[in-house]
């Protein structure tokens, strides 16, 4: 019923958020998996009302990461970022819902946990920028690109959430 798509009124080049139903990539990074936070991170998104449409555990490769973090490959911290992201399994998810790109960024919190408010995943569960537990796409275009990188089309499921009449109206 609310599958409209409204453009975000902005002159910014990137369509960061559409205000409509979107999909985004959320990934529990290796520190989050090691510290056994997968369940509670999933629970935060379920409780908020978002719909899980893709989920898998994988060992990220250097090649995947160089595409995922293509804007960061020249940064001095990039080698450490790859070591961190390949240090163990990652749990990658695709969440769908109204304004999910912007809402999940807010739920995850700023990149640097020191700036992340209590109540956000990073603000509650992490301390250092290089061990910040979780990833969430930062724009609608970014989400589309990242979902294609991490998932094959057939791994994403279209299914009806029976409680949408409660969460959307
Ligand atoms: P975000 O993950 O919030 O979208 P970025 O895309 O800027 O942030 O950075 C990607 C990831 O790179 C961060 O989540 C963090 O793990 C790592 N990172 C970013 N900046 C630094 C830094 N200054 N030092 C170490 N690691 C960093």
PDB file of C-alpha atoms and ligand atoms in Angstrom:
ATOM      1  CA  UNK A   1       0.000   0.000   0.000  1.00  0.00           C
ATOM      2  CA  UNK A   2       2.839   2.472   0.653  1.00  0.00           C
ATOM      3  CA  UNK A   3       4.992   1.445  -2.256  1.00  0.00           C
ATOM      4  CA  UNK A   4       5.248   4.977  -3.553  1.00  0.00           C
ATOM      5  CA  UNK A   5       8.563   6.556  -4.376  1.00  0.00           C
ATOM      6  CA  UNK A   6       8.972  10.180  -3.559  1.00  0.00           C
ATOM      7  CA  UNK A   7      12.156  12.006  -4.484  1.00  0.00           C
ATOM      8  CA  UNK A   8      14.016  13.727  -1.705  1.00  0.00           C
ATOM      9  CA  UNK A   9      13.736  17.462  -2.450  1.00  0.00           C
ATOM     10  CA  UNK A  10      17.352  18.437  -2.635  1.00  0.00           C
ATOM     11  CA  UNK A  11      19.886  19.906  -4.984  1.00  0.00           C
ATOM     12  CA  UNK A  12      22.519  17.450  -3.759  1.00  0.00           C
ATOM     13  CA  UNK A  13      23.961  15.309  -6.514  1.00  0.00           C
ATOM     14  CA  UNK A  14      23.422  12.049  -4.655  1.00  0.00           C
ATOM     15  CA  UNK A  15      19.892  10.955  -3.833  1.00  0.00           C
ATOM     16  CA  UNK A  16      20.802  10.219  -0.273  1.00  0.00           C
ATOM     17  CA  UNK A  17      17.312   9.379   0.907  1.00  0.00           C
ATOM     18  CA  UNK A  18      14.073   9.053  -1.062  1.00  0.00           C
ATOM     19  CA  UNK A  19      11.450   9.236   1.669  1.00  0.00           C
ATOM     20  CA  UNK A  20       9.903   6.097   0.125  1.00  0.00           C
ATOM     21  CA  UNK A  21      10.331   2.350   0.531  1.00  0.00           C
ATOM     22  CA  UNK A  22      13.990   1.487   0.016  1.00  0.00           C
ATOM     23  CA  UNK A  23      16.499  -1.285   0.574  1.00  0.00           C
ATOM     24  CA  UNK A  24      19.839  -0.961   2.324  1.00  0.00           C
ATOM     25  CA  UNK A  25      22.882  -3.074   3.107  1.00  0.00           C
ATOM     26  CA  UNK A  26      23.694  -3.618   6.766  1.00  0.00           C
ATOM     27  CA  UNK A  27      26.662  -5.777   7.713  1.00  0.00           C
ATOM     28  CA  UNK A  28      27.846  -6.967  11.099  1.00  0.00           C
ATOM     29  CA  UNK A  29      31.621  -6.621  10.850  1.00  0.00           C
ATOM     30  CA  UNK A  30      34.038  -9.273  12.188  1.00  0.00           C
ATOM     31  CA  UNK A  31      34.292  -7.648  15.641  1.00  0.00           C
ATOM     32  CA  UNK A  32      30.495  -7.683  15.943  1.00  0.00           C
ATOM     33  CA  UNK A  33      30.387 -11.374  14.988  1.00  0.00           C
ATOM     34  CA  UNK A  34      33.237 -12.267  17.383  1.00  0.00           C
ATOM     35  CA  UNK A  35      31.544 -10.390  20.208  1.00  0.00           C
ATOM     36  CA  UNK A  36      28.277 -12.226  19.437  1.00  0.00           C
ATOM     37  CA  UNK A  37      26.232  -9.134  18.641  1.00  0.00           C
ATOM     38  CA  UNK A  38      24.597 -10.545  15.494  1.00  0.00           C
ATOM     39  CA  UNK A  39      21.320 -11.389  17.235  1.00  0.00           C
ATOM     40  CA  UNK A  40      20.852  -8.060  18.945  1.00  0.00           C
ATOM     41  CA  UNK A  41      21.712  -6.077  15.819  1.00  0.00           C
ATOM     42  CA  UNK A  42      19.140  -8.032  13.822  1.00  0.00           C
ATOM     43  CA  UNK A  43      16.665  -7.522  16.644  1.00  0.00           C
ATOM     44  CA  UNK A  44      17.044  -3.731  16.521  1.00  0.00           C
ATOM     45  CA  UNK A  45      16.047  -3.688  12.852  1.00  0.00           C
ATOM     46  CA  UNK A  46      13.200  -6.155  13.355  1.00  0.00           C
ATOM     47  CA  UNK A  47      11.844  -4.198  16.312  1.00  0.00           C
ATOM     48  CA  UNK A  48      11.908  -0.969  14.334  1.00  0.00           C
ATOM     49  CA  UNK A  49       9.616  -2.584  11.776  1.00  0.00           C
ATOM     50  CA  UNK A  50      11.969  -3.216   8.859  1.00  0.00           C
ATOM     51  CA  UNK A  51      11.751  -6.343   6.727  1.00  0.00           C
ATOM     52  CA  UNK A  52      14.710  -8.663   6.254  1.00  0.00           C
ATOM     53  CA  UNK A  53      14.972  -9.622   2.572  1.00  0.00           C
ATOM     54  CA  UNK A  54      18.519 -11.050   2.435  1.00  0.00           C
ATOM     55  CA  UNK A  55      20.923 -12.567   4.963  1.00  0.00           C
ATOM     56  CA  UNK A  56      24.209 -14.450   4.755  1.00  0.00           C
ATOM     57  CA  UNK A  57      27.466 -15.063   6.561  1.00  0.00           C
ATOM     58  CA  UNK A  58      30.610 -14.825   4.497  1.00  0.00           C
ATOM     59  CA  UNK A  59      34.331 -14.282   4.558  1.00  0.00           C
ATOM     60  CA  UNK A  60      34.860 -10.999   2.680  1.00  0.00           C
ATOM     61  CA  UNK A  61      37.625 -11.040   0.055  1.00  0.00           C
ATOM     62  CA  UNK A  62      40.147  -8.265  -0.639  1.00  0.00           C
ATOM     63  CA  UNK A  63      38.503  -7.792  -4.044  1.00  0.00           C
ATOM     64  CA  UNK A  64      35.008  -7.351  -2.626  1.00  0.00           C
ATOM     65  CA  UNK A  65      36.312  -4.881  -0.053  1.00  0.00           C
ATOM     66  CA  UNK A  66      38.237  -2.818  -2.603  1.00  0.00           C
ATOM     67  CA  UNK A  67      34.975  -2.340  -4.483  1.00  0.00           C
ATOM     68  CA  UNK A  68      32.859  -1.836  -1.385  1.00  0.00           C
ATOM     69  CA  UNK A  69      35.291   0.742   0.025  1.00  0.00           C
ATOM     70  CA  UNK A  70      36.406   2.089  -3.377  1.00  0.00           C
ATOM     71  CA  UNK A  71      36.360   5.694  -2.069  1.00  0.00           C
ATOM     72  CA  UNK A  72      38.745   4.773   0.757  1.00  0.00           C
ATOM     73  CA  UNK A  73      41.430   2.681  -0.982  1.00  0.00           C
ATOM     74  CA  UNK A  74      43.947   5.536  -0.942  1.00  0.00           C
ATOM     75  CA  UNK A  75      43.376   6.401   2.735  1.00  0.00           C
ATOM     76  CA  UNK A  76      46.247   5.631   5.117  1.00  0.00           C
ATOM     77  CA  UNK A  77      43.989   3.441   7.256  1.00  0.00           C
ATOM     78  CA  UNK A  78      42.840   1.313   4.279  1.00  0.00           C
ATOM     79  CA  UNK A  79      45.306  -1.607   4.833  1.00  0.00           C
ATOM     80  CA  UNK A  80      44.175  -1.825   8.461  1.00  0.00           C
ATOM     81  CA  UNK A  81      40.563  -1.657   7.354  1.00  0.00           C
ATOM     82  CA  UNK A  82      41.087  -4.648   5.041  1.00  0.00           C
ATOM     83  CA  UNK A  83      42.898  -6.601   7.784  1.00  0.00           C
ATOM     84  CA  UNK A  84      40.002  -5.897  10.115  1.00  0.00           C
ATOM     85  CA  UNK A  85      37.282  -6.716   7.608  1.00  0.00           C
ATOM     86  CA  UNK A  86      38.981  -9.987   6.580  1.00  0.00           C
ATOM     87  CA  UNK A  87      39.831 -11.053  10.157  1.00  0.00           C
ATOM     88  CA  UNK A  88      36.707 -13.218  10.393  1.00  0.00           C
ATOM     89  CA  UNK A  89      33.220 -13.707   9.020  1.00  0.00           C
ATOM     90  CA  UNK A  90      30.838 -10.864   8.241  1.00  0.00           C
ATOM     91  CA  UNK A  91      27.052 -11.156   8.434  1.00  0.00           C
ATOM     92  CA  UNK A  92      25.557  -9.243   5.500  1.00  0.00           C
ATOM     93  CA  UNK A  93      21.892  -8.301   5.407  1.00  0.00           C
ATOM     94  CA  UNK A  94      19.494  -6.420   3.196  1.00  0.00           C
ATOM     95  CA  UNK A  95      16.720  -4.595   5.030  1.00  0.00           C
ATOM     96  CA  UNK A  96      13.690  -3.085   3.348  1.00  0.00           C
ATOM     97  CA  UNK A  97      11.257  -0.430   4.500  1.00  0.00           C
ATOM     98  CA  UNK A  98      10.146   3.149   4.539  1.00  0.00           C
ATOM     99  CA  UNK A  99      13.175   5.446   4.544  1.00  0.00           C
ATOM    100  CA  UNK A 100      15.380   2.530   5.633  1.00  0.00           C
ATOM    101  CA  UNK A 101      18.623   4.061   4.318  1.00  0.00           C
ATOM    102  CA  UNK A 102      18.466   7.163   6.475  1.00  0.00           C
ATOM    103  CA  UNK A 103      16.888   5.388   9.452  1.00  0.00           C
ATOM    104  CA  UNK A 104      19.552   2.701   9.557  1.00  0.00           C
ATOM    105  CA  UNK A 105      22.336   5.291   9.421  1.00  0.00           C
ATOM    106  CA  UNK A 106      20.716   6.926  12.440  1.00  0.00           C
ATOM    107  CA  UNK A 107      20.334   3.582  14.210  1.00  0.00           C
ATOM    108  CA  UNK A 108      23.991   2.701  13.524  1.00  0.00           C
ATOM    109  CA  UNK A 109      25.369   6.122  14.495  1.00  0.00           C
ATOM    110  CA  UNK A 110      28.346   8.168  13.276  1.00  0.00           C
ATOM    111  CA  UNK A 111      31.480   6.451  11.936  1.00  0.00           C
ATOM    112  CA  UNK A 112      33.485   7.384  15.016  1.00  0.00           C
ATOM    113  CA  UNK A 113      31.927   5.681  18.064  1.00  0.00           C
ATOM    114  CA  UNK A 114      33.210   8.519  20.260  1.00  0.00           C
ATOM    115  CA  UNK A 115      30.656  10.740  18.503  1.00  0.00           C
ATOM    116  CA  UNK A 116      27.886   8.145  18.456  1.00  0.00           C
ATOM    117  CA  UNK A 117      25.013   8.836  20.844  1.00  0.00           C
ATOM    118  CA  UNK A 118      23.917   6.221  23.363  1.00  0.00           C
ATOM    119  CA  UNK A 119      21.111   4.209  21.836  1.00  0.00           C
ATOM    120  CA  UNK A 120      22.891   3.787  18.513  1.00  0.00           C
ATOM    121  CA  UNK A 121      24.619   0.483  17.709  1.00  0.00           C
ATOM    122  CA  UNK A 122      28.049   2.091  17.600  1.00  0.00           C
ATOM    123  CA  UNK A 123      27.335   4.330  20.604  1.00  0.00           C
ATOM    124  CA  UNK A 124      26.264   1.353  22.686  1.00  0.00           C
ATOM    125  CA  UNK A 125      28.680  -1.342  21.527  1.00  0.00           C
ATOM    126  CA  UNK A 126      31.951   0.209  20.345  1.00  0.00           C
ATOM    127  CA  UNK A 127      34.762   2.604  21.255  1.00  0.00           C
ATOM    128  CA  UNK A 128      37.186   3.026  18.349  1.00  0.00           C
ATOM    129  CA  UNK A 129      36.622   4.142  14.746  1.00  0.00           C
ATOM    130  CA  UNK A 130      38.531   1.154  13.395  1.00  0.00           C
ATOM    131  CA  UNK A 131      36.363  -1.360  15.332  1.00  0.00           C
ATOM    132  CA  UNK A 132      32.884   0.031  14.932  1.00  0.00           C
ATOM    133  CA  UNK A 133      30.910  -3.248  14.747  1.00  0.00           C
ATOM    134  CA  UNK A 134      28.533  -2.559  11.877  1.00  0.00           C
ATOM    135  CA  UNK A 135      28.159  -1.109   8.378  1.00  0.00           C
ATOM    136  CA  UNK A 136      25.109   0.604   6.881  1.00  0.00           C
ATOM    137  CA  UNK A 137      24.906   2.155   3.400  1.00  0.00           C
ATOM    138  CA  UNK A 138      25.021   5.955   3.418  1.00  0.00           C
ATOM    139  CA  UNK A 139      22.794   6.802   0.428  1.00  0.00           C
ATOM    140  CA  UNK A 140      20.208   5.209  -1.814  1.00  0.00           C
ATOM    141  CA  UNK A 141      22.675   4.953  -4.704  1.00  0.00           C
ATOM    142  CA  UNK A 142      25.313   3.554  -2.362  1.00  0.00           C
ATOM    143  CA  UNK A 143      22.844   0.968  -1.079  1.00  0.00           C
ATOM    144  CA  UNK A 144      21.911  -0.166  -4.590  1.00  0.00           C
ATOM    145  CA  UNK A 145      25.578  -0.496  -5.539  1.00  0.00           C
ATOM    146  CA  UNK A 146      26.553  -2.317  -2.338  1.00  0.00           C
ATOM    147  CA  UNK A 147      23.583  -4.728  -2.438  1.00  0.00           C
ATOM    148  CA  UNK A 148      24.616  -5.765  -5.967  1.00  0.00           C
ATOM    149  CA  UNK A 149      28.169  -6.309  -4.767  1.00  0.00           C
ATOM    150  CA  UNK A 150      27.319  -8.433  -1.751  1.00  0.00           C
ATOM    151  CA  UNK A 151      24.233 -10.313  -3.014  1.00  0.00           C
ATOM    152  CA  UNK A 152      23.038 -12.068  -6.140  1.00  0.00           C
ATOM    153  CA  UNK A 153      19.506 -11.166  -7.215  1.00  0.00           C
ATOM    154  CA  UNK A 154      18.195 -14.641  -6.373  1.00  0.00           C
ATOM    155  CA  UNK A 155      19.416 -14.290  -2.780  1.00  0.00           C
ATOM    156  CA  UNK A 156      16.952 -11.445  -2.136  1.00  0.00           C
ATOM    157  CA  UNK A 157      13.400 -12.490  -1.324  1.00  0.00           C
ATOM    158  CA  UNK A 158      10.186 -10.625  -1.955  1.00  0.00           C
ATOM    159  CA  UNK A 159       7.771 -11.599   0.766  1.00  0.00           C
ATOM    160  CA  UNK A 160       4.759 -10.037   2.367  1.00  0.00           C
ATOM    161  CA  UNK A 161       5.038  -8.781   5.931  1.00  0.00           C
ATOM    162  CA  UNK A 162       1.652  -9.337   7.542  1.00  0.00           C
ATOM    163  CA  UNK A 163       2.067  -6.582  10.121  1.00  0.00           C
ATOM    164  CA  UNK A 164       2.504  -3.762   7.604  1.00  0.00           C
ATOM    165  CA  UNK A 165      -0.968  -2.473   8.352  1.00  0.00           C
ATOM    166  CA  UNK A 166       0.265  -1.889  11.922  1.00  0.00           C
ATOM    167  CA  UNK A 167       3.652  -0.367  11.151  1.00  0.00           C
ATOM    168  CA  UNK A 168       2.746   1.735   8.135  1.00  0.00           C
ATOM    169  CA  UNK A 169      -0.621   3.300   9.009  1.00  0.00           C
TER     170      UNK A 169
HETATM  171  P1  LIG B   1      30.907   4.515   7.572  1.00  0.00           P
HETATM  172  O1  LIG B   1      31.259   3.079   7.854  1.00  0.00           O
HETATM  173  O2  LIG B   1      30.294   5.187   8.782  1.00  0.00           O
HETATM  174  O3  LIG B   1      30.067   4.691   6.328  1.00  0.00           O
HETATM  175  P2  LIG B   1      33.298   5.407   6.100  1.00  0.00           P
HETATM  176  O4  LIG B   1      32.687   4.917   4.840  1.00  0.00           O
HETATM  177  O5  LIG B   1      33.873   6.789   6.127  1.00  0.00           O
HETATM  178  O6  LIG B   1      32.269   5.321   7.330  1.00  0.00           O
HETATM  179  O7  LIG B   1      34.460   4.427   6.531  1.00  0.00           O
HETATM  180  C1  LIG B   1      34.333   3.055   6.377  1.00  0.00           C
HETATM  181  C2  LIG B   1      34.959   2.357   7.534  1.00  0.00           C
HETATM  182  O8  LIG B   1      36.367   2.604   7.540  1.00  0.00           O
HETATM  183  C3  LIG B   1      34.494   2.832   8.921  1.00  0.00           C
HETATM  184  O9  LIG B   1      33.267   2.267   9.324  1.00  0.00           O
HETATM  185  C4  LIG B   1      35.651   2.399   9.788  1.00  0.00           C
HETATM  186  O10 LIG B   1      35.582   0.994  10.062  1.00  0.00           O
HETATM  187  C5  LIG B   1      36.844   2.652   8.876  1.00  0.00           C
HETATM  188  N1  LIG B   1      37.409   3.979   9.119  1.00  0.00           N
HETATM  189  C6  LIG B   1      36.913   5.163   8.714  1.00  0.00           C
HETATM  190  N2  LIG B   1      37.701   6.183   9.112  1.00  0.00           N
HETATM  191  C7  LIG B   1      38.731   5.622   9.798  1.00  0.00           C
HETATM  192  C8  LIG B   1      39.888   6.125  10.466  1.00  0.00           C
HETATM  193  N3  LIG B   1      40.146   7.424  10.520  1.00  0.00           N
HETATM  194  N4  LIG B   1      40.720   5.237  11.062  1.00  0.00           N
HETATM  195  C9  LIG B   1      40.468   3.918  11.010  1.00  0.00           C
HETATM  196  N5  LIG B   1      39.412   3.368  10.394  1.00  0.00           N
HETATM  197  C10 LIG B   1      38.542   4.203   9.805  1.00  0.00           C
END
